[in-house]
Amino acid sequence: PWARLPGAAPAGAPMVAAARLLERYAGAGGSYRHLDLLLEGVRAADHAWPRLRCKLAVNGTRPVLEFRQRPDWPVIFEHWPQTPADAAGPYLHLTEDLLVGGFAATLATDRDRATLATVLRLLPAVVAATARDATTDPDDYEGWIAAARRLAATLPG
């Protein structure tokens, strides 16, 4: 099911029309888990994206934002950064340390930097709207929101 998010926001503020949980995954032992999220109708300032997709993962206690460069994923970046690849293709794992360390400045274009900033700004609201489909445990739900907030807090200002 799609979660409809509130549409009213200050001019230029990031907005998402709808978000959906595609998958909840928990590895054996529970040290790794993720929410696979699809966002539709995303807008921020002069930018618009029909669809964006990311995974919010928790590896141990560390939140990680994952993007993939795959045919079945929307194009995230105009210029995909140099990243490792696995059997599913190139991926980008962003931790708090990388984000605080200025990773966004290494992206090639203003649009790519805006894409990352927009996803990070929207992440807590998107997770709050979609994590109810992933868990009925209040502590688990709050844990997902806390992970999203930790990554969003890496944004300057």
Coordinates of N, CA and C in Angstrom, one line a residue:
P1 N 0.8 -1.2 0.0 CA 0.0 0.0 0.0 C 0.9 1.3 0.0
W2 N 0.4 2.3 -0.7 CA 1.1 3.5 -0.7 C 0.7 4.4 0.5
A3 N 1.6 5.0 1.1 CA 1.3 6.0 2.1 C 1.3 7.4 1.5
R4 N 0.2 8.1 1.7 CA 0.1 9.4 1.2 C 0.7 10.4 2.3
L5 N 1.6 11.2 1.9 CA 2.2 12.1 2.8 C 1.6 13.5 2.6
P6 N 1.6 14.3 3.7 CA 1.0 15.6 3.6 C 1.6 16.4 2.5
G7 N 0.8 17.2 1.7 CA 1.3 17.9 0.6 C 1.7 19.4 0.9
A8 N 1.2 19.9 2.0 CA 1.5 21.3 2.3 C 3.0 21.4 2.9
A9 N 3.8 22.3 2.3 CA 5.1 22.5 2.7 C 5.5 23.9 2.3
P10 N 6.5 24.5 3.0 CA 6.9 25.8 2.5 C 7.5 25.8 1.1
A11 N 7.4 26.9 0.4 CA 7.9 26.9 -1.0 C 9.4 26.4 -1.1
G12 N 9.6 25.5 -2.0 CA 11.0 25.0 -2.2 C 11.3 23.8 -1.3
A13 N 10.5 23.6 -0.2 CA 10.8 22.5 0.7 C 10.6 21.1 0.1
P14 N 11.3 20.1 0.4 CA 11.1 18.8 -0.2 C 9.7 18.3 0.1
M15 N 9.1 17.7 -0.9 CA 7.8 17.1 -0.8 C 7.8 15.8 -1.5
V16 N 7.0 14.8 -1.0 CA 6.8 13.6 -1.7 C 5.3 13.3 -1.7
A17 N 4.8 12.9 -2.9 CA 3.4 12.7 -3.0 C 3.0 11.3 -2.3
A18 N 3.8 10.3 -2.5 CA 3.5 9.0 -1.9 C 4.7 8.2 -1.7
A19 N 4.7 7.3 -0.8 CA 5.8 6.4 -0.5 C 5.3 5.0 -0.2
R20 N 6.1 4.0 -0.5 CA 5.7 2.7 -0.4 C 6.8 1.8 0.1
L21 N 6.6 0.9 1.1 CA 7.5 0.0 1.5 C 7.5 -1.2 0.5
L22 N 8.6 -1.4 -0.2 CA 8.7 -2.5 -1.1 C 9.1 -3.8 -0.5
E23 N 9.9 -3.7 0.6 CA 10.4 -4.9 1.2 C 11.0 -4.6 2.6
R24 N 10.8 -5.5 3.5 CA 11.5 -5.5 4.8 C 12.3 -6.7 4.9
Y25 N 13.6 -6.6 5.1 CA 14.5 -7.7 5.2 C 15.2 -7.7 6.5
A26 N 15.3 -8.9 7.1 CA 16.1 -9.0 8.3 C 17.0 -10.2 8.1
G27 N 18.3 -10.0 8.2 CA 19.3 -11.1 8.1 C 19.3 -12.0 9.3
A28 N 19.8 -13.2 9.1 CA 19.9 -14.2 10.1 C 20.7 -13.6 11.3
G29 N 20.2 -13.7 12.5 CA 20.8 -13.1 13.6 C 20.4 -11.7 13.9
G30 N 19.8 -11.0 12.9 CA 19.3 -9.7 13.1 C 20.3 -8.6 13.2
S31 N 21.6 -8.8 12.8 CA 22.5 -7.7 12.8 C 22.4 -6.8 11.6
Y32 N 21.8 -7.3 10.5 CA 21.5 -6.5 9.4 C 20.0 -6.6 9.0
R33 N 19.4 -5.4 8.8 CA 18.1 -5.3 8.3 C 17.9 -4.1 7.5
H34 N 16.9 -4.1 6.6 CA 16.6 -2.9 5.8 C 15.1 -2.8 5.4
L35 N 14.8 -1.5 5.1 CA 13.5 -1.2 4.5 C 13.8 -0.7 3.1
D36 N 13.2 -1.3 2.1 CA 13.4 -0.9 0.7 C 12.2 0.1 0.4
L37 N 12.5 1.3 0.1 CA 11.5 2.4 0.0 C 11.4 3.0 -1.4
L38 N 10.2 3.2 -1.9 CA 10.0 3.8 -3.1 C 9.2 5.1 -2.9
L39 N 9.7 6.2 -3.4 CA 9.1 7.5 -3.3 C 8.6 8.0 -4.7
E40 N 7.4 8.5 -4.7 CA 6.8 9.0 -6.0 C 6.5 10.5 -5.8
G41 N 6.6 11.2 -7.0 CA 6.2 12.6 -7.0 C 7.0 13.4 -6.1
V42 N 8.4 13.3 -6.1 CA 9.3 14.0 -5.2 C 9.6 15.4 -5.9
R43 N 9.6 16.4 -5.1 CA 9.9 17.8 -5.5 C 10.7 18.5 -4.4
A44 N 11.6 19.3 -4.9 CA 12.4 20.2 -4.0 C 12.9 21.4 -4.8
A45 N 12.6 22.6 -4.4 CA 13.0 23.8 -5.1 C 12.7 23.6 -6.6
D46 N 13.7 23.7 -7.5 CA 13.5 23.6 -8.9 C 13.6 22.2 -9.5
H47 N 13.7 21.2 -8.6 CA 13.9 19.9 -9.0 C 12.7 19.0 -8.8
A48 N 12.5 18.0 -9.7 CA 11.4 17.1 -9.5 C 11.9 15.7 -10.0
W49 N 11.5 14.7 -9.3 CA 11.8 13.3 -9.6 C 10.5 12.5 -9.6
P50 N 10.2 11.8 -10.7 CA 9.0 11.0 -10.7 C 9.0 9.9 -9.7
R51 N 10.2 9.3 -9.6 CA 10.4 8.2 -8.6 C 11.8 8.2 -8.1
L52 N 12.0 7.9 -6.8 CA 13.3 7.7 -6.2 C 13.2 6.4 -5.3
R53 N 14.3 5.7 -5.2 CA 14.3 4.5 -4.4 C 15.5 4.4 -3.6
C54 N 15.4 4.0 -2.4 CA 16.6 3.8 -1.5 C 16.2 2.7 -0.5
K55 N 17.3 2.2 0.1 CA 17.1 1.3 1.3 C 17.6 2.0 2.5
L56 N 16.9 2.0 3.6 CA 17.4 2.4 4.9 C 17.7 1.1 5.6
A57 N 19.0 0.9 5.9 CA 19.5 -0.3 6.5 C 20.0 0.1 7.9
V58 N 20.0 -0.9 8.8 CA 20.7 -0.8 10.0 C 21.6 -2.0 10.1
N59 N 22.9 -1.7 10.2 CA 23.9 -2.8 10.3 C 24.5 -2.7 11.7
G60 N 24.1 -3.6 12.5 CA 24.4 -3.5 13.9 C 23.6 -2.4 14.5
T61 N 24.2 -1.3 14.9 CA 23.5 -0.2 15.4 C 23.7 1.0 14.4
R62 N 24.4 0.8 13.3 CA 24.8 1.9 12.4 C 23.7 2.0 11.3
P63 N 23.1 3.2 11.1 CA 22.2 3.4 10.0 C 23.0 3.6 8.7
V64 N 22.5 3.0 7.6 CA 23.1 3.1 6.3 C 22.0 3.4 5.3
L65 N 22.3 4.4 4.4 CA 21.4 4.7 3.3 C 22.0 4.0 2.0
E66 N 21.2 3.2 1.3 CA 21.8 2.5 0.2 C 21.0 2.9 -1.1
F67 N 21.8 3.2 -2.1 CA 21.2 3.4 -3.5 C 21.8 2.3 -4.4
R68 N 21.1 2.0 -5.4 CA 21.6 1.0 -6.4 C 21.5 1.6 -7.8
Q69 N 22.4 1.2 -8.7 CA 22.3 1.5 -10.1 C 22.0 0.2 -10.8
R70 N 20.7 0.1 -11.1 CA 20.1 -1.1 -11.7 C 19.0 -0.7 -12.6
P71 N 18.8 -1.6 -13.6 CA 17.7 -1.3 -14.6 C 16.3 -1.2 -13.9
D72 N 16.1 -2.0 -12.8 CA 14.8 -2.0 -12.1 C 14.7 -0.9 -11.0
W73 N 15.7 0.0 -10.9 CA 15.6 1.1 -10.0 C 15.5 2.4 -10.8
P74 N 14.9 3.4 -10.3 CA 14.9 4.7 -11.0 C 16.3 5.2 -11.0
V75 N 16.7 6.0 -12.0 CA 18.0 6.6 -12.0 C 18.1 7.7 -10.9
I76 N 19.1 7.5 -10.0 CA 19.2 8.4 -8.9 C 20.1 9.5 -9.2
F77 N 21.3 9.3 -9.7 CA 22.2 10.3 -10.0 C 22.5 10.4 -11.5
E78 N 22.6 11.7 -12.0 CA 23.0 11.9 -13.4 C 24.4 11.3 -13.7
H79 N 25.3 11.4 -12.7 CA 26.6 10.9 -12.8 C 26.9 10.0 -11.6
W80 N 26.7 8.7 -11.8 CA 26.9 7.7 -10.7 C 28.3 7.8 -10.2
P81 N 28.5 8.0 -8.9 CA 29.8 8.1 -8.3 C 30.5 6.7 -8.4
Q82 N 31.8 6.7 -8.4 CA 32.6 5.5 -8.4 C 32.3 4.7 -7.1
T83 N 31.8 3.5 -7.3 CA 31.4 2.7 -6.1 C 31.7 1.3 -6.4
P84 N 31.6 0.5 -5.3 CA 31.8 -1.0 -5.5 C 30.5 -1.6 -6.2
A85 N 30.6 -2.8 -6.6 CA 29.5 -3.5 -7.2 C 29.4 -4.9 -6.6
D86 N 28.3 -5.5 -6.5 CA 28.1 -6.9 -6.1 C 27.3 -7.6 -7.3
A87 N 26.8 -8.7 -7.0 CA 26.1 -9.5 -8.0 C 24.9 -8.7 -8.5
A88 N 24.3 -7.8 -7.8 CA 23.1 -7.1 -8.2 C 23.5 -5.7 -8.9
G89 N 24.8 -5.4 -9.0 CA 25.3 -4.2 -9.6 C 25.9 -3.2 -8.7
P90 N 26.2 -2.0 -9.2 CA 26.8 -1.0 -8.4 C 25.9 -0.5 -7.3
Y91 N 26.5 -0.3 -6.2 CA 25.8 0.2 -5.0 C 26.5 1.3 -4.3
L92 N 25.8 2.1 -3.6 CA 26.4 3.2 -2.8 C 25.8 3.1 -1.4
H93 N 26.7 2.9 -0.4 CA 26.3 2.8 1.0 C 26.8 4.0 1.7
L94 N 25.9 4.8 2.2 CA 26.2 6.1 2.9 C 26.0 5.9 4.4
T95 N 27.0 6.1 5.2 CA 26.9 6.1 6.6 C 26.9 7.5 7.1
E96 N 26.7 7.7 8.4 CA 26.7 9.0 9.0 C 28.1 9.6 8.8
D97 N 29.2 8.8 9.0 CA 30.6 9.3 8.9 C 30.8 9.8 7.5
L98 N 30.4 9.1 6.5 CA 30.6 9.6 5.1 C 29.8 10.9 4.8
L99 N 28.6 10.9 5.3 CA 27.8 12.1 5.1 C 28.3 13.3 5.8
V100 N 28.7 13.1 7.1 CA 29.3 14.2 7.8 C 30.6 14.7 7.2
G101 N 31.3 13.7 6.7 CA 32.6 13.9 6.1 C 32.6 14.7 4.7
G102 N 31.4 15.0 4.3 CA 31.3 15.8 3.0 C 31.1 15.0 1.8
F103 N 30.6 13.8 1.9 CA 30.4 13.0 0.7 C 29.6 13.8 -0.4
A104 N 28.5 14.5 0.0 CA 27.7 15.2 -1.0 C 28.5 16.1 -1.9
A105 N 29.5 16.7 -1.4 CA 30.4 17.6 -2.2 C 31.1 16.9 -3.3
T106 N 31.2 15.6 -3.2 CA 32.0 14.8 -4.2 C 31.1 14.4 -5.4
L107 N 29.8 14.6 -5.2 CA 28.8 14.3 -6.3 C 29.0 15.3 -7.5
A108 N 28.9 14.9 -8.7 CA 29.3 15.6 -9.9 C 28.4 16.9 -10.2
T109 N 27.1 16.8 -9.9 CA 26.3 17.9 -10.3 C 25.4 18.5 -9.2
D110 N 24.9 19.7 -9.4 CA 24.0 20.3 -8.4 C 22.8 19.4 -8.2
R111 N 22.3 18.8 -9.3 CA 21.1 18.0 -9.2 C 21.4 16.7 -8.4
D112 N 22.6 16.1 -8.6 CA 22.9 15.0 -7.8 C 23.0 15.3 -6.3
R113 N 23.6 16.4 -6.0 CA 23.6 16.9 -4.6 C 22.2 17.2 -4.1
A114 N 21.4 17.8 -4.9 CA 20.0 18.0 -4.5 C 19.2 16.7 -4.3
T115 N 19.5 15.7 -5.1 CA 18.8 14.4 -4.9 C 19.2 13.8 -3.6
L116 N 20.4 13.8 -3.3 CA 20.8 13.2 -2.0 C 20.2 14.0 -0.8
A117 N 20.3 15.3 -0.9 CA 19.8 16.2 0.2 C 18.3 16.0 0.4
T118 N 17.6 15.9 -0.7 CA 16.1 15.7 -0.7 C 15.8 14.4 -0.1
V119 N 16.4 13.3 -0.5 CA 16.1 12.0 0.1 C 16.4 12.1 1.6
L120 N 17.5 12.6 2.0 CA 17.8 12.7 3.5 C 16.8 13.5 4.2
R121 N 16.4 14.6 3.7 CA 15.4 15.5 4.3 C 14.0 14.8 4.5
L122 N 13.6 14.0 3.5 CA 12.4 13.3 3.5 C 12.4 12.0 4.2
L123 N 13.5 11.5 4.5 CA 13.7 10.1 5.0 C 12.9 9.9 6.4
P124 N 13.0 10.8 7.3 CA 12.2 10.5 8.6 C 10.7 10.5 8.3
A125 N 10.2 11.4 7.5 CA 8.7 11.3 7.3 C 8.3 10.1 6.5
V126 N 9.1 9.8 5.5 CA 8.8 8.6 4.7 C 8.9 7.3 5.5
V127 N 9.9 7.2 6.4 CA 10.0 6.0 7.3 C 8.8 6.0 8.2
A128 N 8.5 7.1 8.8 CA 7.3 7.2 9.7 C 6.0 6.7 9.0
A129 N 5.9 7.1 7.8 CA 4.7 6.7 7.0 C 4.7 5.2 6.6
T130 N 5.9 4.7 6.3 CA 5.9 3.3 5.7 C 6.3 2.2 6.7
A131 N 7.0 2.5 7.8 CA 7.5 1.5 8.7 C 6.3 0.8 9.4
R132 N 5.2 1.4 9.5 CA 4.0 0.7 10.1 C 3.6 -0.5 9.3
D133 N 4.0 -0.6 8.0 CA 3.8 -1.8 7.2 C 4.9 -2.8 7.4
A134 N 6.0 -2.4 8.1 CA 7.1 -3.3 8.3 C 7.1 -4.0 9.7
T135 N 6.4 -3.3 10.7 CA 6.4 -3.8 12.0 C 5.2 -3.3 12.8
T136 N 4.8 -4.2 13.8 CA 3.8 -3.7 14.7 C 4.4 -3.5 16.1
D137 N 5.7 -3.7 16.2 CA 6.4 -3.5 17.5 C 6.7 -2.0 17.6
P138 N 6.2 -1.4 18.7 CA 6.5 0.1 18.8 C 8.0 0.4 18.9
D139 N 8.7 -0.4 19.6 CA 10.2 -0.1 19.8 C 10.9 -0.3 18.4
D140 N 10.5 -1.3 17.7 CA 11.1 -1.5 16.3 C 10.7 -0.3 15.4
Y141 N 9.5 0.1 15.5 CA 9.0 1.3 14.7 C 9.8 2.5 15.0
E142 N 9.9 2.8 16.3 CA 10.7 4.0 16.8 C 12.2 3.8 16.4
G143 N 12.7 2.6 16.4 CA 14.1 2.4 16.0 C 14.3 2.8 14.5
W144 N 13.4 2.4 13.7 CA 13.5 2.8 12.2 C 13.5 4.3 12.1
I145 N 12.6 5.0 12.8 CA 12.5 6.4 12.7 C 13.8 7.1 13.2
A146 N 14.3 6.5 14.3 CA 15.6 7.1 14.9 C 16.7 6.9 13.9
A147 N 16.8 5.8 13.2 CA 17.8 5.6 12.2 C 17.7 6.6 11.1
A148 N 16.5 6.8 10.6 CA 16.3 7.8 9.6 C 16.7 9.2 10.0
R149 N 16.3 9.6 11.3 CA 16.6 10.9 11.8 C 18.1 11.1 11.9
R150 N 18.9 10.0 12.3 CA 20.3 10.1 12.5 C 21.0 10.4 11.1
L151 N 20.5 9.8 10.1 CA 21.0 10.1 8.7 C 20.6 11.5 8.3
A152 N 19.4 11.9 8.5 CA 18.9 13.2 8.1 C 19.7 14.3 8.9
A153 N 20.1 14.0 10.1 CA 20.8 15.0 10.9 C 22.2 15.3 10.4
T154 N 22.7 14.6 9.4 CA 24.0 14.9 8.9 C 23.9 16.1 7.9
L155 N 22.7 16.5 7.5 CA 22.6 17.6 6.6 C 23.0 18.9 7.3
P156 N 23.8 19.8 6.6 CA 24.1 21.0 7.2 C 22.8 21.9 7.3
G157 N 22.8 22.7 8.4 CA 21.7 23.7 8.6 C 20.4 23.0 8.7

